[in-house]
Short mmCIF file of C-alpha atoms in Angstrom, two decimals:
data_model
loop_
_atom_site.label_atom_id
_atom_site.label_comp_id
_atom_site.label_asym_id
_atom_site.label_seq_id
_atom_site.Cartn_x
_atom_site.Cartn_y
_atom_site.Cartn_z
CA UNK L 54 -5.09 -24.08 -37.95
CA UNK L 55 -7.28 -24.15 -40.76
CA UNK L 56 -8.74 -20.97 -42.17
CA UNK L 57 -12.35 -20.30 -40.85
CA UNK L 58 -11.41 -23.09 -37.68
CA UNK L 59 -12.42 -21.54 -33.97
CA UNK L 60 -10.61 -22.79 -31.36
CA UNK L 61 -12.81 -24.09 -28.45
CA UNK L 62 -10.74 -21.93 -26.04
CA UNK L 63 -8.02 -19.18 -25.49
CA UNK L 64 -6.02 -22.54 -24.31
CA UNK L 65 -6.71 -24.49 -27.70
CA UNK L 66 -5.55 -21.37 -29.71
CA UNK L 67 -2.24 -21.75 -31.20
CA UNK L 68 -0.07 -18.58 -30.30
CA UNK L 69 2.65 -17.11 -32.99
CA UNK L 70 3.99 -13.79 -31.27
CA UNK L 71 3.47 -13.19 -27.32
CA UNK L 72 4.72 -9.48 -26.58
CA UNK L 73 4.30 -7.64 -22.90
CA UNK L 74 3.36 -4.57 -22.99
CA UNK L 75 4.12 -1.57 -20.02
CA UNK L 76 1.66 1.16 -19.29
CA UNK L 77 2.02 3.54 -16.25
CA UNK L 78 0.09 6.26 -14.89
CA UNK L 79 0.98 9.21 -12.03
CA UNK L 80 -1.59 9.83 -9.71
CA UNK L 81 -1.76 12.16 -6.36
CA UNK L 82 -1.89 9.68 -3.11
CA UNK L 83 -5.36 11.60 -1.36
CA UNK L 84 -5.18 9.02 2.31
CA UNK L 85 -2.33 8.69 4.76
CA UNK L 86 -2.22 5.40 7.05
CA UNK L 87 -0.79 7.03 10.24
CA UNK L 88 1.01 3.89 12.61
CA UNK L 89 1.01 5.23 16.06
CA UNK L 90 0.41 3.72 19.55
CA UNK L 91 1.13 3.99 23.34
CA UNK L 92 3.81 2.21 25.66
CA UNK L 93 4.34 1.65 29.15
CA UNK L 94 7.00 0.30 31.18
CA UNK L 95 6.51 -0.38 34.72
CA UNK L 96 7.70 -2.44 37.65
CA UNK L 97 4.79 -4.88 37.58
CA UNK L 98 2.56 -6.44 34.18
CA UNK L 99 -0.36 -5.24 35.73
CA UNK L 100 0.63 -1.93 36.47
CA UNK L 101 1.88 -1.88 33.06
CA UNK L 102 -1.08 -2.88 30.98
CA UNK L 103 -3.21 -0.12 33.33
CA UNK L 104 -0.78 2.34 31.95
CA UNK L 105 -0.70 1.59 28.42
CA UNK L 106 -4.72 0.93 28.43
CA UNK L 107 -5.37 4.51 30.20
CA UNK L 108 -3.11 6.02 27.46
CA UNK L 109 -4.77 4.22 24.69
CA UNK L 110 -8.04 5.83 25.80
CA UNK L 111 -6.62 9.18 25.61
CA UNK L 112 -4.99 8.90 22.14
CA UNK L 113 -8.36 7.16 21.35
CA UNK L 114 -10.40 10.11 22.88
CA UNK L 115 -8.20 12.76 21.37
CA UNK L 116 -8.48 11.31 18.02
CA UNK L 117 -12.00 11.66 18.08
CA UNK L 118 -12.02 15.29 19.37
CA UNK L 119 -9.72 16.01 16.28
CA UNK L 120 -12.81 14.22 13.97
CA UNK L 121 -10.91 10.77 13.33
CA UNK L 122 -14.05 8.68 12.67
CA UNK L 123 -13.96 5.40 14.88
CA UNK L 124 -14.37 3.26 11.70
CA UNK L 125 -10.92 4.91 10.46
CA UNK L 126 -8.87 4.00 13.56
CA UNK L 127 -7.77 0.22 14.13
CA UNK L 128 -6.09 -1.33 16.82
CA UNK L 129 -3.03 -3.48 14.94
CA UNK L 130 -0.87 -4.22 18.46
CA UNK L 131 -1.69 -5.19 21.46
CA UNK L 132 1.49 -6.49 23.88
CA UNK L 133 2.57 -7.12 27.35
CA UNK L 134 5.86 -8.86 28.56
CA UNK L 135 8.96 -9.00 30.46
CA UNK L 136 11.92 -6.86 29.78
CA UNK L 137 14.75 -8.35 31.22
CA UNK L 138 18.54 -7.15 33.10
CA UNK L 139 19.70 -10.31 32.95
CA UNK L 140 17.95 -13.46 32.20
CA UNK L 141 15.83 -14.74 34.28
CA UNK L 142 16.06 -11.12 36.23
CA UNK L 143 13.52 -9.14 35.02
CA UNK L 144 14.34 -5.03 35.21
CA UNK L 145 10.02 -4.26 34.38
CA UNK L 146 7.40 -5.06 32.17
CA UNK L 147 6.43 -3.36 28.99
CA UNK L 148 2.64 -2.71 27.62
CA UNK L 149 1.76 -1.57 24.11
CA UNK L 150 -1.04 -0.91 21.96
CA UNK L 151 -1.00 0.50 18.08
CA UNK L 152 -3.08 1.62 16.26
CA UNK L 153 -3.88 2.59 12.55
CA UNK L 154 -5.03 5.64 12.12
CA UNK L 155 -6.96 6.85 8.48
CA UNK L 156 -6.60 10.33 7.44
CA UNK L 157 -8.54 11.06 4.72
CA UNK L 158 -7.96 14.96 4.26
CA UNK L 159 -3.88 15.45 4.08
CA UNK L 160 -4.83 19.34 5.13
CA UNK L 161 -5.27 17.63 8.81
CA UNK L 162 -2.70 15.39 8.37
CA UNK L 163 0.08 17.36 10.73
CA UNK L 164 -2.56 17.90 13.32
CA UNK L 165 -3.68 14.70 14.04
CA UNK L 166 0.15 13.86 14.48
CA UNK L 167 0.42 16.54 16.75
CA UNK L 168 -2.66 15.08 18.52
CA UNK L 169 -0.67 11.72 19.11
CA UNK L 170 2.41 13.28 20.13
CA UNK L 171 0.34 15.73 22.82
CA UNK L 172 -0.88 12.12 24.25
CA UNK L 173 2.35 12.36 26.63
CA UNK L 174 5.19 10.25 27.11
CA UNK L 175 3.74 6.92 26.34
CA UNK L 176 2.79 8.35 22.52
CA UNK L 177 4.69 6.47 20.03
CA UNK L 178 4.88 7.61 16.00
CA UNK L 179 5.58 4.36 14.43
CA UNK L 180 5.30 5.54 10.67
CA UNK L 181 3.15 6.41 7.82
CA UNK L 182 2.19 5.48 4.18
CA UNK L 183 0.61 7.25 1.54
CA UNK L 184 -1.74 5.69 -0.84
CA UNK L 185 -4.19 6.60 -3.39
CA UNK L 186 -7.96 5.70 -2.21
CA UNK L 187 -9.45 5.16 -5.73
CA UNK L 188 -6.82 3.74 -8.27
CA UNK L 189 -9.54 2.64 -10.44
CA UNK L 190 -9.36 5.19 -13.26
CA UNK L 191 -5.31 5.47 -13.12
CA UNK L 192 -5.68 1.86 -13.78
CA UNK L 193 -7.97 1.75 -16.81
CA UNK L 194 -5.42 4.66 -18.39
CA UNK L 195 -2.63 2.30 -17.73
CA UNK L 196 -4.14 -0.91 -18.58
CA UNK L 197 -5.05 1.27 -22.17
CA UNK L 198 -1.38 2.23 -22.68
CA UNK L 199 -0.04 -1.45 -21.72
CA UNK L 200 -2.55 -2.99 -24.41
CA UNK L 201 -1.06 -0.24 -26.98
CA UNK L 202 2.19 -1.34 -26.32
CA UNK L 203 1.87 -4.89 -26.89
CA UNK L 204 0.00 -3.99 -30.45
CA UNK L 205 3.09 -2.33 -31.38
CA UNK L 206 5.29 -4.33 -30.59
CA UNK L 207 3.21 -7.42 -31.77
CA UNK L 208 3.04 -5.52 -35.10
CA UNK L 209 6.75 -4.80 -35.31
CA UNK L 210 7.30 -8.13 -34.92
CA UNK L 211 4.63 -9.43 -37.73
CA UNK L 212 6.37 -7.15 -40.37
CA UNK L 213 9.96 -8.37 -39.48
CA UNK L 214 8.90 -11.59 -39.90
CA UNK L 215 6.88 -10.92 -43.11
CA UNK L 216 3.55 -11.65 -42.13
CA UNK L 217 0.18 -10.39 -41.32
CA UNK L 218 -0.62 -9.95 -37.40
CA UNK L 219 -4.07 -11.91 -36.87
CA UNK L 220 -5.84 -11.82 -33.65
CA UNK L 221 -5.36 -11.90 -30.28
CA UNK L 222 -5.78 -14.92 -28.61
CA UNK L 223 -4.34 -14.23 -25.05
CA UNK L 224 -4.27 -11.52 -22.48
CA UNK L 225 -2.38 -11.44 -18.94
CA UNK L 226 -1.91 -8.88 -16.62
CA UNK L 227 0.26 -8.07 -13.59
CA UNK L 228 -0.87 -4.54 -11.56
CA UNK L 229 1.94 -3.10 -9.69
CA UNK L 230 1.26 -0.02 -7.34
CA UNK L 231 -1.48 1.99 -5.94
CA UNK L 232 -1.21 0.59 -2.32
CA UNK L 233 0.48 2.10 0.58
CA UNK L 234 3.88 3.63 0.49
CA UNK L 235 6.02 3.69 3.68
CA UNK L 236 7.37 6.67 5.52
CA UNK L 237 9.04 6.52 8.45
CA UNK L 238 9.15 9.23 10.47
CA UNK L 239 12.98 8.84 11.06
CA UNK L 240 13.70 9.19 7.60
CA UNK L 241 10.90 12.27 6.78
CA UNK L 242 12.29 14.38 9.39
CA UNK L 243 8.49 15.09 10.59
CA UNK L 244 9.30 16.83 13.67
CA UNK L 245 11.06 19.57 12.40
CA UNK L 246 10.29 19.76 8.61
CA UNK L 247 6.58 19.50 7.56
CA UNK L 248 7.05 19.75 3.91
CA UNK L 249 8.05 16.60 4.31
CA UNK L 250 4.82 15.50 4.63
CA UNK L 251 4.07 15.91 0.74
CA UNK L 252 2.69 12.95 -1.00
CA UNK L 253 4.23 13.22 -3.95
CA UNK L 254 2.69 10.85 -6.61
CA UNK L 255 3.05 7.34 -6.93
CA UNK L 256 3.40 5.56 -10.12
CA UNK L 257 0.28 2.68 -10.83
CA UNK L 258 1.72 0.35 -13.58
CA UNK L 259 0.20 -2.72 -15.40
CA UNK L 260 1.79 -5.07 -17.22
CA UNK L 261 0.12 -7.10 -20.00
CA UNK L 262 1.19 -9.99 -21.97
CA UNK L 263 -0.43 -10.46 -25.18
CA UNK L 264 -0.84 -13.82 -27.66
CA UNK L 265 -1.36 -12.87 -31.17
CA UNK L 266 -2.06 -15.60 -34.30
CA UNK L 267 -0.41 -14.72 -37.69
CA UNK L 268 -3.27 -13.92 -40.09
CA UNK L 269 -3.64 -16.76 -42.81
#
């Protein structure tokens, strides 16, 4: 490229050196996604479905009483079918309904599991995951430390090769992290252990490659 020559685009630029550079931050998870629900098995669908409905209104009704806004509690399953001895023999029906349920203070976190589990039989504890609600400044910290470590590495490369680092005339990212991390309850020991409940921290991590031009 001639010197003092602007390319029309990022696209028309010719690129010397591409480099990725890592950058990854810690940060405390502050929400747990709670998976829970009800099921009902019973000799007829119908008398199934009135079972798991009736139940679904108590966890509903209980989660309230413990302050679980509506908005933060979603119904994700809703199911009703044959369960069978031998097929075409069917041995009863089965109902279900799950729900998510948003906890946004971990301090409450064990009692509004206890609050499914005192549903009664039909409660089921399907999981959890841990997440942080506002990655947005672990992100900008990260995206700062991937950027630095391109530069290096871009300018490592300029002075093995003998020659002046110019601009940069690409950027890419990838974002890994942040979102929900799975738990299931048969693996954190909930029942008996509540430390297990910790969140921890979870690692947010960006990823940049970078174009650079050699100087003229």
């Amino acid at each position: 490229m001639a010197a003092g020559t602007e390319p029309e685009s990022w696209e028309d630029a010719i690129v010397d050196i591409t480099v990725v550079g890592e950058g990854a931050v810690l940060a405390a998870p502050d929400v747990l996604r709670l998976y829970a629900g009800v099921e009902a098995r019973r000799q007829s669908a119908a008398e199934a479905f009135t079972a798991a409905r009736a139940a679904a209104a108590r966890l509903a009704g209980a989660l309230r009483e413990e302050g679980v806004a509506d908005e933060d509690v979603r119904t994700v399953e809703l199911s009703l079918g044959p369960e069978y001895e031998s097929y075409p023999k069917v041995s009863a029906y089965r109902a279900a309904q799950g729900v998510e349920v948003v906890v946004r203070d971990l301090a409450r976190a064990d009692r509004v599991i206890d609050t499914v589990a005192g549903v009664g039989e039909e409660a089921r504890l399907n999981g959890m995951a841990f997440e942080v609600s506002d990655p947005a400044a672990a992100l900008a910290e990260a995206r700062t430390r991937a950027f630095r470590d391109a530069a290096a590495k871009a300018a490592r490369y300029a002075e093995l090769a003998g020659r002046p680092l110019g601009r940069v005339v690409s950027v890419a990212e990838d974002v890994r992290g942040g979102g929900p991390q799975p738990l299931t309850f048969a693996a954190a020991g909930v029942a008996e252990d509540r430390s297990s409940l910790a969140p921890g921290r979870q690692s947010l991590a960006v990823t940049v490659r970078v174009g650079y031009e050699f100087a003229q």
